[in-house]
Coordinates of C-alpha atoms in Angstrom, one line a residue:
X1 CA -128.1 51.2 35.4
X2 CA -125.3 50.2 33.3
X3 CA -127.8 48.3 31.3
X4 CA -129.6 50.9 30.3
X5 CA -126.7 53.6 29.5
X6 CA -125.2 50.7 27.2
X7 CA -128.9 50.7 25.2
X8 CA -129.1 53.9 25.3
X9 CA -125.5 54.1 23.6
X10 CA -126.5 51.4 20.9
X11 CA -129.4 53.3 19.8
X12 CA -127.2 56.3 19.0
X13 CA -125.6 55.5 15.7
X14 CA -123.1 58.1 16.7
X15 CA -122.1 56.3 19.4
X16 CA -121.4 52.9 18.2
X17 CA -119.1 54.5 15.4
X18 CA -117.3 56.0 18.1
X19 CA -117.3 52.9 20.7
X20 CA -115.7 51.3 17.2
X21 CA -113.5 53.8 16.6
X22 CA -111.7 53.1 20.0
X23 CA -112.2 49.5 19.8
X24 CA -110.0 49.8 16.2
X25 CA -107.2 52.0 18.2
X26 CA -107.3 49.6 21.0
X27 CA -106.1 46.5 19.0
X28 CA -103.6 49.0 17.5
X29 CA -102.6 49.5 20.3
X30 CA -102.5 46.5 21.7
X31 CA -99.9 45.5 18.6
X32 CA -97.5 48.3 19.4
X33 CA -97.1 47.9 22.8
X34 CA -96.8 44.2 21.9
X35 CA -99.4 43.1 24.2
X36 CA -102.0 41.4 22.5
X37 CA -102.7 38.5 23.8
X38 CA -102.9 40.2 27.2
X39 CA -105.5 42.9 25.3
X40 CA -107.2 39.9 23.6
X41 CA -107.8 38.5 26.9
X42 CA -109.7 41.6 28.1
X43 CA -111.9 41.5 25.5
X44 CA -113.2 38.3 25.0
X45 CA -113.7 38.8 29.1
X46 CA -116.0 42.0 28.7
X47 CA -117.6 40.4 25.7
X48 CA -118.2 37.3 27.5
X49 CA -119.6 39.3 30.7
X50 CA -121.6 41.1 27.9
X51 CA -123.3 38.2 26.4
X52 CA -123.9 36.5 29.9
X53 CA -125.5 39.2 31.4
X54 CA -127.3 40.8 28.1
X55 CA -125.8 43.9 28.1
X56 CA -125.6 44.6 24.2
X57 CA -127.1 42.5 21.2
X58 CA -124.7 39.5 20.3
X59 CA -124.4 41.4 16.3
X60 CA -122.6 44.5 18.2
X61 CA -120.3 42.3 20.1
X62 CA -119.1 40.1 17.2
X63 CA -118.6 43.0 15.1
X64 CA -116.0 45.1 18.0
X65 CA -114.3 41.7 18.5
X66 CA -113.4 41.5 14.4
X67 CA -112.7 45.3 14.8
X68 CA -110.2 44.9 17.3
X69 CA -108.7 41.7 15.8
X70 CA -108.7 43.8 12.3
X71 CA -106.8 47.1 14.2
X72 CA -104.6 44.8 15.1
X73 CA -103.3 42.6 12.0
X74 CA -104.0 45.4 9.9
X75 CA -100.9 47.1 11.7
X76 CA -99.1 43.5 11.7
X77 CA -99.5 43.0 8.2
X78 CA -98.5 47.2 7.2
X79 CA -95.7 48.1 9.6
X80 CA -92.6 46.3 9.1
X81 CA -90.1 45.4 11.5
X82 CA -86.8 45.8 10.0
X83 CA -85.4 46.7 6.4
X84 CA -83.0 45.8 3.6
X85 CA -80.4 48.7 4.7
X86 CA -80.1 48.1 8.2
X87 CA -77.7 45.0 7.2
X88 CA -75.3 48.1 6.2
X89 CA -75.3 50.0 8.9
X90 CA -73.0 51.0 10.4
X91 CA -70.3 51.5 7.5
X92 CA -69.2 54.5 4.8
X93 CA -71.9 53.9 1.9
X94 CA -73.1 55.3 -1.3
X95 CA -76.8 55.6 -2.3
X96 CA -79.1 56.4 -4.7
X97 CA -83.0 56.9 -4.4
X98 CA -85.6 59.7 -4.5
X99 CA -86.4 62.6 -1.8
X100 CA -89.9 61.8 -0.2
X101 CA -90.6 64.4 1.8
X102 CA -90.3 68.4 2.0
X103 CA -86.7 69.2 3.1
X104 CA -86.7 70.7 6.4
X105 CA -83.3 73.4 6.7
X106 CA -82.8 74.0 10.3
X107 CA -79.9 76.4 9.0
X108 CA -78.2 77.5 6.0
X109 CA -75.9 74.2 5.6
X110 CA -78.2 71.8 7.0
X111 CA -81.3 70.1 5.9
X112 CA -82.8 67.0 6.7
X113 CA -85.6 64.6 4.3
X114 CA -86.7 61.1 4.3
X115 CA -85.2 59.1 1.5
X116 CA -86.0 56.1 -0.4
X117 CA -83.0 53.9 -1.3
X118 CA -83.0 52.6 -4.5
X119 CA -79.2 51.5 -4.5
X120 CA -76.7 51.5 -1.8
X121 CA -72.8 51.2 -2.9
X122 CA -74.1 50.0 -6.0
X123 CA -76.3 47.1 -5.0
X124 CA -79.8 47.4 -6.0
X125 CA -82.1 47.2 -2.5
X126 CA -85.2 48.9 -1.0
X127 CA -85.8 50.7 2.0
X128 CA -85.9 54.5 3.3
X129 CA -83.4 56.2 5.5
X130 CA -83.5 59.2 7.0
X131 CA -81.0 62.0 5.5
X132 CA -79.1 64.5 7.3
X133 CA -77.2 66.7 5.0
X134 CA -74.5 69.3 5.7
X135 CA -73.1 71.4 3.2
X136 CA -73.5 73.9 0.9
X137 CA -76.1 74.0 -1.7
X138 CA -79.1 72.9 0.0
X139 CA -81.7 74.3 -1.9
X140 CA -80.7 71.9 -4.5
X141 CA -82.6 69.4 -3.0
X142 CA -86.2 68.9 -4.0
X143 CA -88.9 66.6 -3.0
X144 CA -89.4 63.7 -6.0
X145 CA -86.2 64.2 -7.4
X146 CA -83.1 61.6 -7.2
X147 CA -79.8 61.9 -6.3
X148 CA -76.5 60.2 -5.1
X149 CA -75.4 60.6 -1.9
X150 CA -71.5 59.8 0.4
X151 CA -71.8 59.5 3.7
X152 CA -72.5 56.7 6.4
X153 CA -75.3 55.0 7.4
X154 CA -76.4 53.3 10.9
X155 CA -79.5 52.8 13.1
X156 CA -80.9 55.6 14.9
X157 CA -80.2 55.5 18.8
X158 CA -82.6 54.0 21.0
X159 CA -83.4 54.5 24.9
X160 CA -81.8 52.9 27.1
X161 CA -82.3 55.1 30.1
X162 CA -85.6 55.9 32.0
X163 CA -87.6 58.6 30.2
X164 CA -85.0 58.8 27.4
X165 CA -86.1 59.7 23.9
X166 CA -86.1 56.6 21.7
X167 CA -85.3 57.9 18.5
X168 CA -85.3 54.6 16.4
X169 CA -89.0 53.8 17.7
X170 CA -89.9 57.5 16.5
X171 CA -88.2 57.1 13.1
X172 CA -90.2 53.3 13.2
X173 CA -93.6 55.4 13.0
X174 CA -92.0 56.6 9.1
X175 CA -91.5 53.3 8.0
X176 CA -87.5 54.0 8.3
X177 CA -84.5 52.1 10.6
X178 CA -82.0 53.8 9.5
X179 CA -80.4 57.3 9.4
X180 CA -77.8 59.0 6.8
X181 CA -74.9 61.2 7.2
X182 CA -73.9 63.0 4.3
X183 CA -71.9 65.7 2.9
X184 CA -71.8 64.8 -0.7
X185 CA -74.3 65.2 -3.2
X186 CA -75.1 64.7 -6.5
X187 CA -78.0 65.3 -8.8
X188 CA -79.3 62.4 -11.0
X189 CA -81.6 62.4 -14.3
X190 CA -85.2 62.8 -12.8
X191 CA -88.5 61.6 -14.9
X192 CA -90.4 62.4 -12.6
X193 CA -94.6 60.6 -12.6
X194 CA -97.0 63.3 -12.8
X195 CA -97.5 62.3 -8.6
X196 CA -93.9 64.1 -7.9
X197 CA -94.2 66.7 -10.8
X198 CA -97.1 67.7 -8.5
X199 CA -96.1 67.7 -4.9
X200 CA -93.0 69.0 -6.3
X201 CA -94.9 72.6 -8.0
X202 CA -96.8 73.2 -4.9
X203 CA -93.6 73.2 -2.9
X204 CA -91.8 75.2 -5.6
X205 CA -94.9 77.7 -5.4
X206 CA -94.8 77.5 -1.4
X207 CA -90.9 78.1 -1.7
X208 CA -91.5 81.3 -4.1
X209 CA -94.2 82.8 -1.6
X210 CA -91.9 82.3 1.4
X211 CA -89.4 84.2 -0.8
X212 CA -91.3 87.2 -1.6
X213 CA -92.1 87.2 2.1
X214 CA -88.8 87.4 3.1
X215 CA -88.2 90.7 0.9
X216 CA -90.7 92.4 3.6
X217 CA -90.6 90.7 6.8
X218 CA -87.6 89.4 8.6
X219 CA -86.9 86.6 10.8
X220 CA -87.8 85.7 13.6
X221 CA -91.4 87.0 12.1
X222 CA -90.8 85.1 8.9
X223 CA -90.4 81.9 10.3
X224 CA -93.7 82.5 12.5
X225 CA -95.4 83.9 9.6
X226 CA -94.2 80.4 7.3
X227 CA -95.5 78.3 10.3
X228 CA -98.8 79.9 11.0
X229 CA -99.6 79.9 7.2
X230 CA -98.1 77.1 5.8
X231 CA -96.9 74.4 8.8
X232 CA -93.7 74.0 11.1
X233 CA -91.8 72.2 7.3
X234 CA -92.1 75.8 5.6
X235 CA -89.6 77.1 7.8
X236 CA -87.2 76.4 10.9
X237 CA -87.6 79.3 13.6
X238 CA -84.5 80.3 15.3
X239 CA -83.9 78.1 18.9
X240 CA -84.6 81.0 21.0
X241 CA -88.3 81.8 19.2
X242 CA -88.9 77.7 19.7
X243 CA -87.9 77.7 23.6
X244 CA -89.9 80.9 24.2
X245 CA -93.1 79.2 21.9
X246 CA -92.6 75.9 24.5
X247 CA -92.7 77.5 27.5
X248 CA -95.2 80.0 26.9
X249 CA -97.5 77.0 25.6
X250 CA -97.5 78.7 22.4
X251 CA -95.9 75.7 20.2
X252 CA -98.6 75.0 19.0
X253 CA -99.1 78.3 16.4
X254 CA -95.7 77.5 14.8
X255 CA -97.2 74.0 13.2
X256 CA -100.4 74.5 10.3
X257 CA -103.9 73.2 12.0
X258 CA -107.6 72.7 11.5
X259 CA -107.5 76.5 12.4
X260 CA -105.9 77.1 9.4
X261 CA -107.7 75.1 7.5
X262 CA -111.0 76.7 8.9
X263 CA -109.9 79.9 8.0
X264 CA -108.7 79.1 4.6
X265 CA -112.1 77.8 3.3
X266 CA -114.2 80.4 5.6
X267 CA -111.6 83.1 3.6
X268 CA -113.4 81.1 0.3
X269 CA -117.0 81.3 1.1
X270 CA -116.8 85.0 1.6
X271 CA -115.0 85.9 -1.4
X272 CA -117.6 83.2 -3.4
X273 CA -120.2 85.0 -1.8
X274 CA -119.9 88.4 -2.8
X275 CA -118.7 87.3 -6.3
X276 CA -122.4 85.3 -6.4
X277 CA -121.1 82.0 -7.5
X278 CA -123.6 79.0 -7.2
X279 CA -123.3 76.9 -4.1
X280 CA -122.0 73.8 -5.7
X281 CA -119.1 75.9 -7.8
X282 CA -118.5 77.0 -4.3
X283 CA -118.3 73.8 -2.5
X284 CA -116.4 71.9 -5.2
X285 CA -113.6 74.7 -6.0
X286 CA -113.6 75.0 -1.8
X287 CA -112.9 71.2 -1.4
X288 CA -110.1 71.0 -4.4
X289 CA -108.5 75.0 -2.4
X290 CA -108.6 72.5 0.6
X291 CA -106.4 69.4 -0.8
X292 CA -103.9 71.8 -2.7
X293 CA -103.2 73.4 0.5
X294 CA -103.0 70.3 2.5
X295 CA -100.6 69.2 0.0
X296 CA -98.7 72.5 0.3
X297 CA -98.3 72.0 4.2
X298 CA -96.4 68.6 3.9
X299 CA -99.5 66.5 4.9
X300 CA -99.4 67.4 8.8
X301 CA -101.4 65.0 11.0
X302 CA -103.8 68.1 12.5
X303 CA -103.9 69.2 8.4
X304 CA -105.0 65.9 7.2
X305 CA -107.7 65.2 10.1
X306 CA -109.1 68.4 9.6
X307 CA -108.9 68.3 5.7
X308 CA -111.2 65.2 5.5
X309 CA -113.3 66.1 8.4
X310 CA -113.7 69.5 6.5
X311 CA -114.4 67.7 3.1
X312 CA -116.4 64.7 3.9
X313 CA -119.1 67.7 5.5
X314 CA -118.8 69.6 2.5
X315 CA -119.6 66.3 0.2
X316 CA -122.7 65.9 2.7
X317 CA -123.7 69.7 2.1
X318 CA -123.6 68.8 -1.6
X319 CA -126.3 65.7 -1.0
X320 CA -127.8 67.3 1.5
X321 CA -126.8 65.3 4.7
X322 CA -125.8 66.6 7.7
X323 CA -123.1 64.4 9.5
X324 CA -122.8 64.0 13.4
X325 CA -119.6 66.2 14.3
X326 CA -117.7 63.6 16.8
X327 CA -119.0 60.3 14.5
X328 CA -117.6 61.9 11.4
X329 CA -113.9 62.5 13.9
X330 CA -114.3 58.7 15.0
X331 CA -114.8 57.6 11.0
X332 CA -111.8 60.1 10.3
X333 CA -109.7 58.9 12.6
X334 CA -110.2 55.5 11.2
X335 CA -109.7 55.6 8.1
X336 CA -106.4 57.5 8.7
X337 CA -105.4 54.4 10.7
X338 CA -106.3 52.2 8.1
X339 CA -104.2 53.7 5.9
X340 CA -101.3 53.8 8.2
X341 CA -101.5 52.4 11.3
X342 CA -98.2 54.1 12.5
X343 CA -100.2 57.5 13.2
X344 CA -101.8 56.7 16.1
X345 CA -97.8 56.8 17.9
X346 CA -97.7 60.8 16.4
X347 CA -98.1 63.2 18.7
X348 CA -99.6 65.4 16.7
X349 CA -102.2 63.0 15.4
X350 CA -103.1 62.6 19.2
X351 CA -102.8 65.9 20.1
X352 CA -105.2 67.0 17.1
X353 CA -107.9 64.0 17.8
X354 CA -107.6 64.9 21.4
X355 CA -108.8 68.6 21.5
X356 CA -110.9 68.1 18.8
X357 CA -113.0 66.0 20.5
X358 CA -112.8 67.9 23.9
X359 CA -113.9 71.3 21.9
X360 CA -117.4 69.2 20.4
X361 CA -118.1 67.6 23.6
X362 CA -117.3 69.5 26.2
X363 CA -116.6 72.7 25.0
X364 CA -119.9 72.7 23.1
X365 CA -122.0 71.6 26.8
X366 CA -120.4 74.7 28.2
X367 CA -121.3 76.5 25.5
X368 CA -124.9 75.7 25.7
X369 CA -125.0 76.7 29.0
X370 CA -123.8 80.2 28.4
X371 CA -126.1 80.9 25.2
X372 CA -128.9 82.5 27.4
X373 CA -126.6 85.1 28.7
X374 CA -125.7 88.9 27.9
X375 CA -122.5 87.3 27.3
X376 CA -121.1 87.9 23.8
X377 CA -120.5 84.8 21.9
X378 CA -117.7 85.6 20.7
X379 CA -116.1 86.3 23.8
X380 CA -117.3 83.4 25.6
X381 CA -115.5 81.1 22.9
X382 CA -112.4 83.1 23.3
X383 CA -111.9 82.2 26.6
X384 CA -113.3 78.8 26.3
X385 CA -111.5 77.1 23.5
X386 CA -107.7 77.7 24.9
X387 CA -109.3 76.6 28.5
X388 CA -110.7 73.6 26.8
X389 CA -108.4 72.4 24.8
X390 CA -105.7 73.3 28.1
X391 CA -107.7 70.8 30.1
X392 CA -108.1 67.9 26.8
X393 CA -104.4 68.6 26.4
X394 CA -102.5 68.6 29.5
X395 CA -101.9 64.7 30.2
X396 CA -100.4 64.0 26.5
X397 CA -98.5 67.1 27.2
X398 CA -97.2 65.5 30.4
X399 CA -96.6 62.2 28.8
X400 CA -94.6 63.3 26.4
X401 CA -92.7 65.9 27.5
X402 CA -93.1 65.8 31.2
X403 CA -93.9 69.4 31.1
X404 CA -96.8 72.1 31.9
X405 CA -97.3 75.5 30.6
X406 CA -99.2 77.2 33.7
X407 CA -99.9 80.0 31.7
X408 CA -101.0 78.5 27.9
X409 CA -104.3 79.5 28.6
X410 CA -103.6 83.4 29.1
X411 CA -101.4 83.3 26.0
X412 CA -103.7 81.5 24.0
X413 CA -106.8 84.1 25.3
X414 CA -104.1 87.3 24.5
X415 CA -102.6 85.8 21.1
X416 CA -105.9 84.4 20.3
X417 CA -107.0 88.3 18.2
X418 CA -103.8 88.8 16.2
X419 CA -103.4 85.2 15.8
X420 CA -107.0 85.4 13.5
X421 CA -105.3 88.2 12.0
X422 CA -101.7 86.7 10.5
X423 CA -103.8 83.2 9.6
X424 CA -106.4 85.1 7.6
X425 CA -104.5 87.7 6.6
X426 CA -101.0 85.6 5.6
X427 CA -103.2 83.8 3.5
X428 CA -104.7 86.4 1.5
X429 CA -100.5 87.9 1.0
X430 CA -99.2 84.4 0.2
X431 CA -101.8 84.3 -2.5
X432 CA -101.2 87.9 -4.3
X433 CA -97.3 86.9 -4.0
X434 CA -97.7 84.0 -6.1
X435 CA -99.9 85.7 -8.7
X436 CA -98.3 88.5 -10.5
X437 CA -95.5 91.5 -9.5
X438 CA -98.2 93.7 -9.5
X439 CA -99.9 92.2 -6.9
X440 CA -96.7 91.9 -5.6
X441 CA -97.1 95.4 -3.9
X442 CA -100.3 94.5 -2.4
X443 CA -98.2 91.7 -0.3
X444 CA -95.9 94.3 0.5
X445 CA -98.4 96.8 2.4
X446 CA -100.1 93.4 4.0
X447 CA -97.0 91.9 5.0
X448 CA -96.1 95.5 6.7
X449 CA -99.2 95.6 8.9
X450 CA -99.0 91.9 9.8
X451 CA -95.6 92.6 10.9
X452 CA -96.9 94.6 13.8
X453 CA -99.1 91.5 14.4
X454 CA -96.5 89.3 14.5
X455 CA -94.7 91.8 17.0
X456 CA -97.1 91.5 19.3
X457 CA -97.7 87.7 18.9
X458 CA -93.6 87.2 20.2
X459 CA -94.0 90.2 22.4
X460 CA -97.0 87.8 24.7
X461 CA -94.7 84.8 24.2
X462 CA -91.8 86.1 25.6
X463 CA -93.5 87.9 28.0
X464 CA -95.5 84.5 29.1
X465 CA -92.1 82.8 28.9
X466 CA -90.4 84.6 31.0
X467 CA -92.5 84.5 34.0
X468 CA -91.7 82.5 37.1
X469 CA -92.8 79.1 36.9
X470 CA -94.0 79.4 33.5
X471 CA -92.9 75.7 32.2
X472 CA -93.1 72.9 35.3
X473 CA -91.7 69.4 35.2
X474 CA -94.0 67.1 35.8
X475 CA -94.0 63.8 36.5
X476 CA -94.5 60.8 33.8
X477 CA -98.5 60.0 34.1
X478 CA -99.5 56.3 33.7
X479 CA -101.8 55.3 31.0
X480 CA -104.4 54.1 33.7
X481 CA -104.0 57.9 35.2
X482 CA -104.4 59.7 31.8
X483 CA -107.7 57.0 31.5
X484 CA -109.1 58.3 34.9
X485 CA -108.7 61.5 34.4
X486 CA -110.3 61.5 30.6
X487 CA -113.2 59.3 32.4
X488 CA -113.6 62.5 34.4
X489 CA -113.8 64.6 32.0
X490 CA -116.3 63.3 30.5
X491 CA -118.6 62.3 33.2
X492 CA -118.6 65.9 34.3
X493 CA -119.1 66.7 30.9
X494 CA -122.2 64.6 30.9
X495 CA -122.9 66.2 34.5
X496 CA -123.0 69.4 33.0
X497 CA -125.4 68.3 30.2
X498 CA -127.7 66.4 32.2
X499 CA -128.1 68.9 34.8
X500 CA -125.6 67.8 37.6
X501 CA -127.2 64.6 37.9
X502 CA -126.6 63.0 41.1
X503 CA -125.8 59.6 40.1
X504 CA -123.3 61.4 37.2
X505 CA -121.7 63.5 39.5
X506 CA -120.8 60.4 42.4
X507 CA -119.5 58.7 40.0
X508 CA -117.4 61.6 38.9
X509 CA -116.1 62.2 42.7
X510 CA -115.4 58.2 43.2
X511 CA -113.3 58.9 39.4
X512 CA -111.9 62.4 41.4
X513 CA -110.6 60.1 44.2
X514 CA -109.2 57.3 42.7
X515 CA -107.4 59.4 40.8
X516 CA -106.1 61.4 43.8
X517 CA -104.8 58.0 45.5
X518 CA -103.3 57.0 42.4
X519 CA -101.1 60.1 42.7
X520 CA -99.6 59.2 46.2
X521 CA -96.6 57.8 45.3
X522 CA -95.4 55.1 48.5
X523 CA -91.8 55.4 48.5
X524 CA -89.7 51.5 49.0
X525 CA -87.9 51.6 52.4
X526 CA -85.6 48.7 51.1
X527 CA -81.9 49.4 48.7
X528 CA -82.2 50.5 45.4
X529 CA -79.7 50.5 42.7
X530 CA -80.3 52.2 39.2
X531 CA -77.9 51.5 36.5
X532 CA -77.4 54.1 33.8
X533 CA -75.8 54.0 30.1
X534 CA -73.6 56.3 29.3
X535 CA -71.9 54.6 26.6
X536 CA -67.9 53.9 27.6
X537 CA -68.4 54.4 31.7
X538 CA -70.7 52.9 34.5
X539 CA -73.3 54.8 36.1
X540 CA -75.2 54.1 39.1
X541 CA -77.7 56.0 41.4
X542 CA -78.1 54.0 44.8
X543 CA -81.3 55.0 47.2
X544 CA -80.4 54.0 51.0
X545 CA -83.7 53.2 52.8
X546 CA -82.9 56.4 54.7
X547 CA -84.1 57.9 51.4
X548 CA -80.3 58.7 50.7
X549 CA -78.6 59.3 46.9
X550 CA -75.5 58.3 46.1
X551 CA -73.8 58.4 42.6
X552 CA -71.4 56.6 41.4
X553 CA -69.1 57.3 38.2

């Protein structure tokens, strides 16, 4: 049997540039969690298993086994372990460098960017740090130009307690080891190459837009309105907006997606259409609308996966090839690794990978299955994307955060109609606000009816939020659970495809039940002593056999 599923697979071109695909991110991988000669060990076991027992042609075999050992050198050779400025920290320092990414103001005298160092207290060095600044004048600061900045420097915190956030292996995914302090600031002669004079109009156009937004919508809508449209950098919604977003399972909106990116170009086509333009004028001034608003959003994981996906079908439109949905994600996905390896540790990378695949595979099975019914489309996929992408979803969410929205799916399903509404419709605004003050007034009467929109989109939020029980703590899922219950997935998947096959579905159950055990957690009957960090004090929790806790300060 397992013979002939693996030669079924290798016929499907589709399917080896997936298999590679997760070969690649296994000896990715297998560098970050710096286990690779363990991982390296597996495979040369199932290849050698492979080869003995003729599983897959010997060609396929030594091509995974140079894809995993080129995932994982690839990331050895690009992602450093330390940097110049770390030999600084921690002391009072002065530096000079370059802003390299879109401020982010969480308030009115705070903002916070990655910086590359090109000095520090007057010694010429290299390296990027990451600036908080507090102060006044924060607008000042502008992505590509340079500036001197007092303050202190010092490595980021790491865990040191069970489930803690590690905050220096986060800031490690940026290329950066260090974080800045400052309240000082000063402005230095910027010749900018025409890279930065770029990045740095489309954020002073996405600046002005949010501006003339602001003259007819207030926050808290503004801030939702600025993430839907333009991504979670454009601007920072108030704490109480983000809380009721997380536990309403709602986040998600706040941050620019593939949705967006969907509607943006869908938005293109129709307005093309009616104006009778020839396809490829269409396609081409579609694919350069795409990159200037990727660029706009600050280069978001979800943006850029869905950017190239989007593209890369396009560019086959315009030769006419079609392209296999879930090989071109595999070939994305890729590619975005090659480039920096570091992605595949960002959430939202995973997060964006994740339910993309789940809404072609199993999303699209179900679909099928519902196409021969009086059932509107429509409102079959608008109950079946948030429930898909709940179920794809839920164990990174877990993960993570050690978290569960039980009621994401219902506020996906209600937000889902004026959710369509603010993307599409933001859009069209942010675009006659950047043109002229007399289509100025056109924004004005959109931005007064998506107001009621955005009403309603914090009025399901809250009202999810606020339920009992609406975010549960979960506990932290293995990576051999979250494998399982992926495997599950997508044998029931393949269930459903196949016609409930009876072989399909066993396996499935056997899957269902080692997962099940796997949950039973066997509690030690012997001591147990747990030491804490809390910096200038001891901690410890003590566990008597008698299942007894005892803490002492």
């Amino acid at each position: 049997m397992i013979k002939d599923v693996l030669n079924t697979a290798m016929q499907n071109k589709n399917a080896v540039m997936f298999i590679t695909a997760v070969i690649f991110m296994f000896g990715i991988l297998s560098y970050f969690n710096d286990n690779g000669i363990l991982c390296a060990g597996i495979i040369s076991i199932l290849a050698l298993i492979a080869i003995i027992k003729n599983y897959i042609p010997l060609k396929y075999i030594l091509f995974w086994i140079f894809i995993f050992y080129f995932g994982f050198f690839n990331s050895y050779f690009k992602i450093k372990a330390t940097d110049n400025l770390v030999t600084y920290a921690p002391q009072k320092a002065s530096i000079q460098g370059q802003v390299v990414s879109i401020p982010n103001s969480s308030s009115i005298n705070k903002t916070k960017f990655f910086f590359n160092v090109e000095q520090i207290n007057g010694a010429e060095t290299t390296g990027k740090t990451f600036v908080t600044y507090t102060g006044s004048n924060i607008k000042q600061f502008k992505i590509g130009n340079k500036y001197e900045l007092s303050g202190k420097i010092q490595t980021p915190f790491r865990a040191s307690n069970p489930s803690q956030f590690d905050y220096g292996k986060y800031l490690r995914n940026f290329d950066t080891f260090t974080v800045f302090y400052s309240e000082n600031a000063k402005s230095l002669n910027n010749n900018l190459s025409p890279k930065w004079q770029i990045l740095q109009v489309l954020n002073n156009v996405r600046d002005n837009i949010i501006t003339t937004h602001s003259k007819y919508i207030k926050s808290p809508n503004l801030e939702i309105l600025g993430g839907i449209v333009f991504g979670d950098d454009a601007v920072a919604p108030p704490d109480y907006i983000k809380t009721s977003f997380v536990n309403s399972g709602l986040l998600h909106i706040l941050a620019a997606s593939g949705m967006n990116v969907a509607f943006i170009y869908g938005f293109w086509v129709f307005f093309m259409r009616r104006l009778r333009v020839p396809f490829k004028f269409m396609v081409t001034s579609g694919i350069g609308l795409i990159i200037i608003y990727t660029l706009m959003t600050g280069l978001g994981a979800s943006v850029i996966r869905a950017a190239l996906m989007l593209i890369l079908i396009l560019l086959g439109k315009l030769i006419d090839r079609d392209a296999h949905t879930v090989a071109l994600l595999a070939f994305v996905a890729t590619v975005m690794l090659i480039y920096n390896p570091a992605f595949i540790n960002n959430v939202g990378f995973q997060l964006s990978f994740i339910v993309t695949f789940g809404l072609l595979t199993t999303a699209n099975v179900i679909f099928e299955r519902f196409q021969n019914t009086k059932i509107p489309q429509w409102l079959i996929g608008a109950f079946l994307i948030p429930i898909v992408a709940q179920i794809w979803v839920a164990p990174i969410q877990m993960f993570y955060f050690n978290t569960f929205s039980s009621y994401s799916i219902f506020a996906n399903v209600c937000s889902m109609p004026f959710l369509s509404v603010v993307s599409f419709g933001g859009f069209v605004s942010s675009i006659l606000a950047c043109l002229s003050p007399y289509t100025n007034k056109i924004c004005f009467v959109l931005d007064f009816i998506l107001n009621y929109f955005l009403h309603a989109i914090i009025f399901i939020s809250n009202f999810f939020a606020h339920l009992k029980g609406s975010l549960l703590t979960t506990t932290h899922p293995s990576i051999f659970q979250i494998v399982i219950y992926y495997a599950i997935i997508l044998f029931f998947t393949l269930s459903i495809k196949t016609g409930f096959n009876k072989k399909i579905f066993l396996i499935c159950s056997f899957l269902m039940f080692g997962l099940v055990l796997s949950l039973i957690d066997i509690q030690p009957k012997d001591l147990q002593i747990i030491t804490f960090d809390v910096q200038n004090a001891d901690c410890f929790l003590i566990k008597t056999p008698e299942n007894k806790y005892f803490i002492i300060a």
